[in-house]
Amino acid sequence: CFAMYGRYTQELGTYAKEEAARLREEGGLRRSTSVRSQTADLLEDEKDPCAKCQMCTSRCQKFLISRVGEDWIFLILLGLLMALVSWVMDYTIAFCQQAQKWMYGGLDSNMLLQYLAWVTYPVVLITFSAGFTQILAPQAVGSGIPEMKTILRGVVLKEYLTFKTFVAKVIGLTCALGSGMPLGKEGPFVHVASLCAALLSKFMALFGGIYMNELRNTEMLSAACAVGVGCCFAAPIGGVLFSIEVTSTFFAVRNYWRGFFAATFSAFIFRVLAVWNQDEETITALFKTRFRLDFPFDLQELPAFAVLGIASGFAGALFVYLNRLIVESMRKQKTINKFLLKKRLVYPALVTLLVSTLTFPPGFGQFMAGQLTQHESLVALFDNRTWYKQGVSEDFDYLSQPQAWNHPHVSVFITLLLFIVMKFWMSAVATTMPVPCGAFMPVFLIGAAFGRLVGESMAAVFPDGIHADGTVYPIVPGGYAVVGAAALSGAVTHTVSTAVIVFELTGQISHILPVMIAVILANAVAQSLQPSLYDSIIRIQKLPYLPELGWGQEKYNIRVEDIMVRDVSHITLTSSYRELQEALMSGQLKTLALVESSDSMILLGSIERSQLQCLIAQQLGRSRRLEYLRERAQDNGTHLPTLSQDTPPKSGRGVRFLVSTMALERGSEFSLRVDFQCLITATFCLCCLFFFWKSNAGSMTPKRRRPKRVRITMAIAEWEEHQLDEPVNFNNCKIDPAPFQLVERTSLHKTHTIFSLLGLDHTYVTSTGRLVGVVSLKELRKAIEGSVTVTGVKVRPPLASFRDSGTSTSVSEVTELHKLWNRHRSMSDSMETCV
C-alpha cells in the first residue's frame, strides 16, 4: 500500500482489515494442521510404548537448545573463556621471564655470555612474534582498540574478527610480553575478547538465529571490550567504564548489565585460578597496598597532588606526540620505508637489541632497575615505606628486591629519574614494533615511577612528616605512586576510569580524592594539547572513524553549508539508463539521490547502488538480448533452426547459438517432453548441423562470413544504444523515501552528534525540500581536523568565526519561505474559487 514517494495507494484502515483477515485464515489453517498432526502423533504413541520417552527427550532437547541461546549463557561462556586465556597467558609470560633470569644467573662466571643470553633471548621471541603474526594474520599487529572503536561504529574491517587473527594475537602477544620489552597487555586483550565474542557468536548461531543479527553482535562486542580489561587486571568495574570511554562515543545503557556481568564473572574466575595454582592464598588485589586508613594524606599535600596531575598531563601529551613522530618520520623516509617493508623483521630485532642492551643489569641497567619485570617494579613502587631517609642510602631497605633500586654510588632520585626518562622513550619506540602490543601498562609503570619520585622528594623536604593536631604523620611515597600511575595513564588514553582501575588494582580507596583531582587535571591538560593515543593511531592508519570535537567555539559557528559538497551525484525521475550508467561509473557511492528534476532538485529519496545495478542488468541482460534476436529473426522471415546457403553457421559458437534459439522457440520439446525419443531427435539434429557445417566450411570464404557477424554485432550494439536511451522504470526498485537530511544552518556540533549517535556515513543537505549538497564522513572528519582541502568543499572559517549567532534565518531563506507561502496561498485561493 506504500508507493514510491511515501504516498499511500490504499486506505490504511481497509488495508489493515484485509491483512487481519488474511492472517486469521492462515492462523486457522495452521491450527487445524497442528491439531491433525498432534492427533496422529497420539495414535502412534498408543501403538509404540517407547514413543513417549522419545517425545519427552526431544522436548527437553529443544528446551535446552533454546536456553543455550540466551544472553547470560553467552556471557558466562565468554567470561570463562577469557579468564582461562588470560591466566594461561600470564603463566606462560611469567615462565618466559623467569627463563631469561635463569639463563642470566647461570652464566654469572662470564659477563660476555651473560650479555649474549640477556640480549638474544628477547630478540628471538620478538622476531618470532613479528614473523608469526605477519604470516598468519597481519591484522593482529598493534593494540586493537583503535580497530574496535571503528568496528563498533559500524565500519566493517575485513579479517579483524577471525579465528586466524585470534591465534596470531594470543601467541604473538604471549611471546612479545615474555621477552620483557616495555609493552602492555590491556589494549590487545580488548581485541582478544572481541575476537572470542565474535567466534562465540558464530558458534551460538547454531542454537539460535538471533546471534546472526548485526545489532546483537555489536552489543556482545561492547560487553567483550569490558571483559578484556576486567580479566586482565581483575578490575570489573574499571574495565566496564574504561571500555565505554575508549570504544564508544554513545553507549546504550541496556548493555550495562551485560558488561558488568561478564567482566565480574571473568575477573572472579581469573583470581580463582590464581588461588587454585597456589599463587595466592585467597582472592586479593593484584598489587595490594597497605596504606594507613586513619590519616592517609594531609590537606597540605593536595597542591602537590595537583602539580603531579598537571605534569602528568604534559607528559602524556608528549608521549602521544613522540609515538606519532616516530611512525611518521619512518614513513616519510622513503628509503627506510622501502627497506623495512622488504625486511619486516629487521626493525623489531634492532629495537629489541637496543632496549635489551640498555637494560643489561651489569651495564647501564644497574642505574634503572633493569633486572626487574613490570610486575616486580610496580610492587616495589607501591610500597608504603620511604626509600630515602635523611640522605643515607644505606637505610634503604626493600625486602623483595634489596639491590634493584639501591646503588652504592647513586641516590634513589637519580635511579628513579633515569628509570622514568629511559622507560619513556623506550616505551614510545617499542610500541611502534609490528607485534601485538599495548601501551597502557608501560605508561602506568612510568606514571607510578614519576609519582614515587615526587613522593620521595616530598619526604626529603618534610623528613619529620606533616604535623596535625600535635601528631606527626610521615609522608607516604607509595600514595604518590598510585596517583601518578592513574594520572599519566589517564592522560595518554583520555580516560577518567583509570582512577577506578587503580583502586581495584591496589585494593584501597584511601587516596580517592587526590587520585580524582590528578586524573581530571591530567585529562584537561592532555586533551587540550594532543588527541588520545588511540585516536592518534586511528589518524596514522587512516581508519574511517570520526574524531572528537575540540573545546573551541568553532564547532558552534561552523555550519553544514561551510563544509558540504555542492556538486551532488543524482538521478531524476526522467533519467535514462545511459545517465544511470554514467552516474554509477563516475564514482563509488553506496547510494544515489533521486530528485524530481534537475531544475527543481526536489529530493524524493535515495537508491542503493546494488539496486541501480540490478536495473541496468535487467534492461541489458542476456535474456533480453536473446529475445531481441529471436524477434528480429521472425521479423525477417527467417526460421532460425533451418539452415540455408545465405545464412551458414560460422563456427561452433554459431551452432550453439542456433540450438539455443531453437530451444527458446520450441521449449516444449526440450523441457516438457524430455524422453528417449526427444534425445534421439536432438542428437540427429546436432549431427546434421555438424555435417552441414563441415561440407560448406571449405566453400565459404571470409568475405561471405564476415558481413553476417558484423551485421549481428551492429544490430546488438544498436539495440543496446536504444535500450540505454529509454527512461528508467523505478517500479521494481527499492527506494528509501526518507533519507537522513540536514539543513544548511545546522552547526558542526549538532552534525557531529548525529553522525556519532546514528553511525551515519553520509547525509543530504536540503533547503525547503531542494537538494543543495551532501556531507559525508570524510568531509566532516577533515572539517574537525581543520584541514579541509578536498575539491568541492567550501570552508569559511573567518565567516564562521564572525557570524552573528543571534540571527535566525538569512535573506535567501526568508525569500524562499515567502515564495513557498505565496504558492500555497494561491493554490488554496484557486481551490476555493472552483468550489
Short mmCIF file of N, CA, C and O in Angstrom, two decimals, residues 159-269:
data_model
loop_
_atom_site.label_atom_id
_atom_site.label_comp_id
_atom_site.label_asym_id
_atom_site.label_seq_id
_atom_site.Cartn_x
_atom_site.Cartn_y
_atom_site.Cartn_z
N GLU A 159 38.80 -9.36 8.09
CA GLU A 159 39.73 -10.28 8.74
C GLU A 159 40.17 -9.83 10.13
O GLU A 159 41.15 -10.34 10.67
N TYR A 160 39.46 -8.90 10.76
CA TYR A 160 39.84 -8.45 12.10
C TYR A 160 39.18 -9.28 13.19
O TYR A 160 39.61 -9.21 14.34
N LEU A 161 38.14 -10.04 12.86
CA LEU A 161 37.44 -10.83 13.86
C LEU A 161 37.34 -12.29 13.39
O LEU A 161 36.26 -12.88 13.38
N THR A 162 38.47 -12.86 13.01
CA THR A 162 38.51 -14.23 12.53
C THR A 162 39.33 -15.10 13.47
O THR A 162 40.04 -14.61 14.37
N PHE A 163 39.26 -16.40 13.27
CA PHE A 163 39.99 -17.35 14.12
C PHE A 163 41.50 -17.22 13.90
O PHE A 163 42.29 -17.35 14.85
N LYS A 164 41.93 -16.97 12.67
CA LYS A 164 43.37 -16.79 12.42
C LYS A 164 43.91 -15.59 13.18
O LYS A 164 45.02 -15.65 13.74
N THR A 165 43.15 -14.51 13.20
CA THR A 165 43.59 -13.33 13.94
C THR A 165 43.66 -13.62 15.44
O THR A 165 44.56 -13.13 16.13
N PHE A 166 42.73 -14.42 15.94
CA PHE A 166 42.74 -14.78 17.36
C PHE A 166 44.01 -15.57 17.71
O PHE A 166 44.69 -15.26 18.71
N VAL A 167 44.34 -16.55 16.91
CA VAL A 167 45.54 -17.36 17.18
C VAL A 167 46.80 -16.50 17.09
O VAL A 167 47.69 -16.58 17.96
N ALA A 168 46.88 -15.66 16.06
CA ALA A 168 48.05 -14.80 15.90
C ALA A 168 48.17 -13.80 17.04
O ALA A 168 49.28 -13.52 17.53
N LYS A 169 47.04 -13.28 17.50
CA LYS A 169 47.06 -12.28 18.58
C LYS A 169 47.52 -12.91 19.89
O LYS A 169 48.36 -12.33 20.60
N VAL A 170 46.99 -14.07 20.22
CA VAL A 170 47.32 -14.69 21.50
C VAL A 170 48.78 -15.15 21.53
O VAL A 170 49.52 -14.83 22.48
N ILE A 171 49.21 -15.87 20.51
CA ILE A 171 50.58 -16.38 20.50
C ILE A 171 51.59 -15.23 20.35
O ILE A 171 52.61 -15.19 21.05
N GLY A 172 51.30 -14.29 19.45
CA GLY A 172 52.21 -13.16 19.27
C GLY A 172 52.32 -12.30 20.52
O GLY A 172 53.41 -11.84 20.89
N LEU A 173 51.20 -12.05 21.20
CA LEU A 173 51.22 -11.24 22.42
C LEU A 173 51.96 -11.94 23.54
O LEU A 173 52.72 -11.31 24.30
N THR A 174 51.79 -13.24 23.66
CA THR A 174 52.50 -14.00 24.70
C THR A 174 54.00 -13.93 24.50
O THR A 174 54.77 -13.71 25.46
N CYS A 175 54.46 -14.10 23.28
CA CYS A 175 55.90 -14.03 23.00
C CYS A 175 56.44 -12.61 23.21
O CYS A 175 57.54 -12.44 23.74
N ALA A 176 55.66 -11.61 22.80
CA ALA A 176 56.13 -10.22 22.94
C ALA A 176 56.26 -9.83 24.41
O ALA A 176 57.25 -9.19 24.80
N LEU A 177 55.27 -10.19 25.24
CA LEU A 177 55.35 -9.84 26.66
C LEU A 177 56.36 -10.72 27.39
O LEU A 177 56.99 -10.27 28.36
N GLY A 178 56.53 -11.96 26.95
CA GLY A 178 57.52 -12.83 27.58
C GLY A 178 58.95 -12.40 27.33
O GLY A 178 59.86 -12.81 28.07
N SER A 179 59.17 -11.56 26.34
CA SER A 179 60.52 -11.08 26.06
C SER A 179 61.00 -10.04 27.06
O SER A 179 62.19 -9.75 27.13
N GLY A 180 60.08 -9.45 27.84
CA GLY A 180 60.47 -8.44 28.81
C GLY A 180 60.54 -7.03 28.26
O GLY A 180 60.98 -6.11 28.96
N MET A 181 60.10 -6.82 27.02
CA MET A 181 60.08 -5.48 26.46
C MET A 181 59.01 -4.63 27.15
O MET A 181 58.02 -5.14 27.68
N PRO A 182 59.17 -3.30 27.14
CA PRO A 182 58.17 -2.42 27.77
C PRO A 182 56.89 -2.34 26.94
O PRO A 182 56.61 -1.34 26.27
N LEU A 183 56.12 -3.40 26.97
CA LEU A 183 54.87 -3.50 26.22
C LEU A 183 53.74 -3.84 27.19
O LEU A 183 53.97 -4.33 28.29
N GLY A 184 52.51 -3.59 26.74
CA GLY A 184 51.35 -3.80 27.59
C GLY A 184 50.44 -4.90 27.10
O GLY A 184 50.53 -5.35 25.95
N LYS A 185 49.53 -5.32 27.97
CA LYS A 185 48.63 -6.41 27.68
C LYS A 185 47.18 -5.96 27.56
O LYS A 185 46.37 -6.61 26.91
N GLU A 186 46.81 -4.84 28.17
CA GLU A 186 45.41 -4.48 28.29
C GLU A 186 44.77 -4.16 26.94
O GLU A 186 43.69 -4.68 26.62
N GLY A 187 45.40 -3.32 26.13
CA GLY A 187 44.84 -2.98 24.83
C GLY A 187 44.64 -4.18 23.92
O GLY A 187 43.54 -4.40 23.39
N PRO A 188 45.68 -5.03 23.71
CA PRO A 188 45.46 -6.22 22.89
C PRO A 188 44.41 -7.17 23.45
O PRO A 188 43.74 -7.86 22.70
N PHE A 189 44.26 -7.19 24.78
CA PHE A 189 43.28 -8.10 25.34
C PHE A 189 41.86 -7.66 25.06
O PHE A 189 40.94 -8.49 25.07
N VAL A 190 41.64 -6.39 24.84
CA VAL A 190 40.33 -5.92 24.39
C VAL A 190 40.01 -6.51 23.03
O VAL A 190 38.89 -6.97 22.75
N HIS A 191 41.01 -6.55 22.15
CA HIS A 191 40.83 -7.16 20.83
C HIS A 191 40.64 -8.66 20.95
O HIS A 191 39.82 -9.26 20.23
N VAL A 192 41.39 -9.32 21.84
CA VAL A 192 41.25 -10.77 22.03
C VAL A 192 39.84 -11.11 22.52
O VAL A 192 39.21 -12.08 22.05
N ALA A 193 39.32 -10.32 23.47
CA ALA A 193 37.96 -10.57 23.97
C ALA A 193 36.93 -10.36 22.87
O ALA A 193 35.95 -11.11 22.78
N SER A 194 37.13 -9.37 22.03
CA SER A 194 36.20 -9.15 20.91
C SER A 194 36.26 -10.30 19.91
O SER A 194 35.24 -10.71 19.36
N LEU A 195 37.46 -10.83 19.69
CA LEU A 195 37.59 -12.00 18.81
C LEU A 195 36.85 -13.20 19.40
O LEU A 195 36.15 -13.93 18.69
N CYS A 196 37.00 -13.40 20.70
CA CYS A 196 36.29 -14.52 21.35
C CYS A 196 34.77 -14.33 21.22
O CYS A 196 34.04 -15.29 20.96
N ALA A 197 34.29 -13.11 21.41
CA ALA A 197 32.86 -12.85 21.31
C ALA A 197 32.36 -13.10 19.89
O ALA A 197 31.27 -13.67 19.70
N ALA A 198 33.12 -12.68 18.89
CA ALA A 198 32.70 -12.89 17.50
C ALA A 198 32.66 -14.37 17.14
O ALA A 198 31.71 -14.85 16.51
N LEU A 199 33.69 -15.11 17.55
CA LEU A 199 33.72 -16.54 17.26
C LEU A 199 32.65 -17.29 18.04
O LEU A 199 32.03 -18.23 17.53
N LEU A 200 32.41 -16.86 19.28
CA LEU A 200 31.38 -17.50 20.09
C LEU A 200 29.99 -17.21 19.54
O LEU A 200 29.09 -18.05 19.63
N SER A 201 29.82 -16.03 18.95
CA SER A 201 28.52 -15.71 18.33
C SER A 201 28.24 -16.62 17.15
O SER A 201 27.11 -17.06 16.94
N LYS A 202 29.27 -16.92 16.36
CA LYS A 202 29.08 -17.84 15.24
C LYS A 202 28.72 -19.24 15.73
O LYS A 202 27.92 -19.94 15.11
N PHE A 203 29.33 -19.63 16.85
CA PHE A 203 29.01 -20.94 17.39
C PHE A 203 27.59 -20.97 17.97
O PHE A 203 26.84 -21.93 17.77
N MET A 204 27.22 -19.91 18.68
CA MET A 204 25.89 -19.85 19.29
C MET A 204 24.80 -19.70 18.24
O MET A 204 23.63 -19.97 18.52
N ALA A 205 25.16 -19.26 17.05
CA ALA A 205 24.15 -19.14 15.99
C ALA A 205 23.60 -20.51 15.60
O ALA A 205 22.53 -20.59 15.00
N LEU A 206 24.31 -21.58 15.96
CA LEU A 206 23.80 -22.92 15.68
C LEU A 206 22.58 -23.24 16.53
O LEU A 206 21.74 -24.06 16.15
N PHE A 207 22.46 -22.59 17.70
CA PHE A 207 21.35 -22.85 18.60
C PHE A 207 20.23 -21.83 18.45
O PHE A 207 19.09 -22.12 18.79
N GLY A 208 20.55 -20.64 18.00
CA GLY A 208 19.52 -19.62 17.82
C GLY A 208 19.97 -18.61 16.80
O GLY A 208 21.10 -18.11 16.85
N GLY A 209 19.10 -18.30 15.85
CA GLY A 209 19.47 -17.40 14.76
C GLY A 209 19.62 -15.96 15.18
O GLY A 209 20.03 -15.12 14.38
N ILE A 210 19.30 -15.64 16.46
CA ILE A 210 19.37 -14.24 16.88
C ILE A 210 20.81 -13.74 16.91
O ILE A 210 21.07 -12.55 16.80
N TYR A 211 21.77 -14.66 17.04
CA TYR A 211 23.17 -14.23 17.08
C TYR A 211 23.72 -13.92 15.70
O TYR A 211 24.88 -13.53 15.58
N MET A 212 22.93 -14.10 14.67
CA MET A 212 23.32 -13.65 13.35
C MET A 212 22.90 -12.21 13.11
O MET A 212 23.24 -11.62 12.09
N ASN A 213 22.17 -11.64 14.07
CA ASN A 213 21.72 -10.26 13.95
C ASN A 213 22.89 -9.31 14.20
O ASN A 213 23.67 -9.49 15.13
N GLU A 214 23.00 -8.29 13.36
CA GLU A 214 24.13 -7.36 13.46
C GLU A 214 24.09 -6.56 14.75
O GLU A 214 25.12 -6.33 15.39
N LEU A 215 22.90 -6.12 15.16
CA LEU A 215 22.78 -5.34 16.40
C LEU A 215 23.17 -6.18 17.61
O LEU A 215 23.86 -5.69 18.52
N ARG A 216 22.76 -7.45 17.63
CA ARG A 216 23.13 -8.31 18.75
C ARG A 216 24.64 -8.53 18.81
O ARG A 216 25.24 -8.53 19.89
N ASN A 217 25.28 -8.70 17.67
CA ASN A 217 26.73 -8.86 17.65
C ASN A 217 27.43 -7.61 18.17
O ASN A 217 28.45 -7.70 18.88
N THR A 218 26.91 -6.44 17.82
CA THR A 218 27.51 -5.19 18.32
C THR A 218 27.39 -5.09 19.84
O THR A 218 28.32 -4.67 20.53
N GLU A 219 26.24 -5.49 20.38
CA GLU A 219 26.07 -5.46 21.83
C GLU A 219 27.03 -6.42 22.52
O GLU A 219 27.59 -6.10 23.57
N MET A 220 27.22 -7.59 21.94
CA MET A 220 28.14 -8.55 22.55
C MET A 220 29.59 -8.08 22.42
O MET A 220 30.42 -8.38 23.29
N LEU A 221 29.92 -7.39 21.36
CA LEU A 221 31.27 -6.84 21.24
C LEU A 221 31.52 -5.77 22.29
O LEU A 221 32.63 -5.66 22.83
N SER A 222 30.51 -4.96 22.60
CA SER A 222 30.65 -3.96 23.66
C SER A 222 30.91 -4.63 25.00
O SER A 222 31.75 -4.17 25.78
N ALA A 223 30.18 -5.71 25.28
CA ALA A 223 30.42 -6.44 26.53
C ALA A 223 31.80 -7.09 26.53
O ALA A 223 32.47 -7.15 27.57
N ALA A 224 32.25 -7.56 25.38
CA ALA A 224 33.56 -8.21 25.30
C ALA A 224 34.70 -7.24 25.59
O ALA A 224 35.70 -7.62 26.19
N CYS A 225 34.56 -5.99 25.17
CA CYS A 225 35.60 -5.00 25.46
C CYS A 225 35.75 -4.81 26.97
O CYS A 225 36.88 -4.64 27.48
N ALA A 226 34.65 -4.84 27.70
CA ALA A 226 34.72 -4.74 29.16
C ALA A 226 35.36 -5.97 29.76
O ALA A 226 36.13 -5.89 30.74
N VAL A 227 35.07 -7.15 29.21
CA VAL A 227 35.66 -8.38 29.71
C VAL A 227 37.17 -8.38 29.52
O VAL A 227 37.92 -8.86 30.38
N GLY A 228 37.64 -7.82 28.41
CA GLY A 228 39.06 -7.80 28.14
C GLY A 228 39.85 -7.05 29.19
O GLY A 228 40.92 -7.49 29.61
N VAL A 229 39.33 -5.93 29.66
CA VAL A 229 40.00 -5.16 30.71
C VAL A 229 39.78 -5.81 32.07
O VAL A 229 40.68 -5.84 32.92
N GLY A 230 38.56 -6.34 32.29
CA GLY A 230 38.24 -6.90 33.59
C GLY A 230 39.08 -8.11 33.95
O GLY A 230 39.58 -8.23 35.08
N CYS A 231 39.28 -9.03 33.00
CA CYS A 231 40.06 -10.22 33.30
C CYS A 231 41.56 -9.97 33.20
O CYS A 231 42.36 -10.80 33.62
N CYS A 232 41.97 -8.85 32.64
CA CYS A 232 43.40 -8.54 32.54
C CYS A 232 43.94 -8.04 33.88
O CYS A 232 45.03 -8.42 34.31
N PHE A 233 43.17 -7.18 34.58
CA PHE A 233 43.60 -6.60 35.85
C PHE A 233 42.74 -7.03 37.03
O PHE A 233 42.90 -6.50 38.12
N ALA A 234 41.78 -7.95 36.79
CA ALA A 234 40.82 -8.32 37.84
C ALA A 234 40.12 -7.07 38.35
O ALA A 234 39.92 -6.89 39.55
N ALA A 235 39.72 -6.20 37.42
CA ALA A 235 39.06 -4.94 37.75
C ALA A 235 37.79 -4.82 36.93
O ALA A 235 37.78 -4.17 35.88
N PRO A 236 36.69 -5.46 37.36
CA PRO A 236 35.47 -5.46 36.53
C PRO A 236 34.82 -4.09 36.40
O PRO A 236 34.38 -3.72 35.32
N ILE A 237 34.76 -3.32 37.49
CA ILE A 237 34.09 -2.01 37.43
C ILE A 237 34.90 -1.06 36.56
O ILE A 237 34.37 -0.41 35.65
N GLY A 238 36.19 -0.96 36.82
CA GLY A 238 37.03 -0.11 35.99
C GLY A 238 37.10 -0.58 34.56
O GLY A 238 37.21 0.22 33.63
N GLY A 239 37.02 -1.91 34.35
CA GLY A 239 37.05 -2.43 32.98
C GLY A 239 35.85 -2.00 32.18
O GLY A 239 35.98 -1.61 31.00
N VAL A 240 34.66 -2.04 32.78
CA VAL A 240 33.46 -1.61 32.07
C VAL A 240 33.54 -0.12 31.73
O VAL A 240 33.27 0.29 30.60
N LEU A 241 33.92 0.68 32.71
CA LEU A 241 33.99 2.13 32.47
C LEU A 241 35.08 2.48 31.46
O LEU A 241 34.88 3.34 30.59
N PHE A 242 36.22 1.80 31.54
CA PHE A 242 37.31 2.08 30.59
C PHE A 242 36.91 1.69 29.18
O PHE A 242 37.20 2.42 28.22
N SER A 243 36.25 0.55 29.03
CA SER A 243 35.83 0.12 27.69
C SER A 243 34.82 1.09 27.10
O SER A 243 34.83 1.33 25.88
N ILE A 244 33.95 1.64 27.92
CA ILE A 244 32.98 2.61 27.42
C ILE A 244 33.69 3.87 26.95
O ILE A 244 33.38 4.43 25.90
N GLU A 245 34.68 4.32 27.71
CA GLU A 245 35.36 5.57 27.38
C GLU A 245 36.22 5.47 26.13
O GLU A 245 36.28 6.42 25.34
N VAL A 246 36.87 4.33 25.94
CA VAL A 246 37.83 4.24 24.83
C VAL A 246 37.21 3.69 23.55
O VAL A 246 37.81 3.83 22.48
N THR A 247 36.05 3.05 23.62
CA THR A 247 35.50 2.44 22.41
C THR A 247 34.18 3.04 21.96
O THR A 247 33.79 2.82 20.82
N SER A 248 33.48 3.79 22.79
CA SER A 248 32.15 4.26 22.44
C SER A 248 32.04 5.76 22.62
O SER A 248 32.53 6.32 23.61
N THR A 249 31.40 6.39 21.63
CA THR A 249 31.04 7.79 21.77
C THR A 249 29.71 7.92 22.51
O THR A 249 29.55 8.74 23.40
N PHE A 250 28.75 7.08 22.12
CA PHE A 250 27.47 6.98 22.80
C PHE A 250 27.27 5.51 23.18
O PHE A 250 27.43 4.62 22.34
N PHE A 251 26.92 5.29 24.43
CA PHE A 251 26.80 3.92 24.94
C PHE A 251 25.35 3.63 25.29
O PHE A 251 24.68 4.44 25.96
N ALA A 252 24.85 2.47 24.84
CA ALA A 252 23.48 2.06 25.15
C ALA A 252 23.44 1.51 26.57
O ALA A 252 24.18 0.59 26.91
N VAL A 253 22.57 2.08 27.39
CA VAL A 253 22.50 1.68 28.80
C VAL A 253 22.06 0.23 28.93
O VAL A 253 22.38 -0.44 29.92
N ARG A 254 21.32 -0.29 27.96
CA ARG A 254 20.86 -1.68 28.04
C ARG A 254 22.02 -2.67 28.02
O ARG A 254 21.85 -3.83 28.40
N ASN A 255 23.21 -2.25 27.58
CA ASN A 255 24.38 -3.13 27.58
C ASN A 255 25.15 -3.09 28.89
O ASN A 255 26.15 -3.80 29.05
N TYR A 256 24.71 -2.25 29.83
CA TYR A 256 25.43 -2.11 31.10
C TYR A 256 25.51 -3.44 31.85
O TYR A 256 26.57 -3.85 32.29
N TRP A 257 24.37 -4.09 32.00
CA TRP A 257 24.36 -5.32 32.79
C TRP A 257 25.17 -6.41 32.12
O TRP A 257 25.79 -7.24 32.79
N ARG A 258 25.19 -6.42 30.79
CA ARG A 258 25.98 -7.43 30.08
C ARG A 258 27.46 -7.24 30.38
O ARG A 258 28.18 -8.20 30.67
N GLY A 259 27.93 -5.99 30.30
CA GLY A 259 29.34 -5.73 30.57
C GLY A 259 29.73 -6.05 32.00
O GLY A 259 30.76 -6.70 32.25
N PHE A 260 28.93 -5.63 32.97
CA PHE A 260 29.25 -5.89 34.37
C PHE A 260 29.17 -7.39 34.69
O PHE A 260 30.02 -7.91 35.43
N PHE A 261 28.17 -8.05 34.16
CA PHE A 261 28.01 -9.48 34.45
C PHE A 261 29.20 -10.28 33.91
O PHE A 261 29.82 -11.07 34.63
N ALA A 262 29.54 -10.06 32.64
CA ALA A 262 30.63 -10.81 32.03
C ALA A 262 31.98 -10.44 32.64
O ALA A 262 32.82 -11.32 32.89
N ALA A 263 32.22 -9.15 32.89
CA ALA A 263 33.50 -8.73 33.46
C ALA A 263 33.67 -9.23 34.88
O ALA A 263 34.77 -9.66 35.27
N THR A 264 32.61 -9.20 35.69
CA THR A 264 32.70 -9.70 37.06
C THR A 264 32.97 -11.19 37.10
O THR A 264 33.82 -11.68 37.86
N PHE A 265 32.25 -11.94 36.29
CA PHE A 265 32.46 -13.39 36.25
C PHE A 265 33.87 -13.72 35.76
O PHE A 265 34.53 -14.61 36.30
N SER A 266 34.35 -13.00 34.76
CA SER A 266 35.69 -13.25 34.23
C SER A 266 36.76 -12.93 35.26
O SER A 266 37.72 -13.70 35.43
N ALA A 267 36.63 -11.78 35.95
CA ALA A 267 37.61 -11.41 36.97
C ALA A 267 37.61 -12.41 38.14
O ALA A 267 38.66 -12.76 38.68
N PHE A 268 36.42 -12.89 38.49
CA PHE A 268 36.33 -13.87 39.58
C PHE A 268 37.03 -15.18 39.20
O PHE A 268 37.84 -15.71 39.98
N ILE A 269 36.78 -15.69 38.02
CA ILE A 269 37.43 -16.94 37.59
C ILE A 269 38.94 -16.74 37.46
O ILE A 269 39.73 -17.62 37.80
#
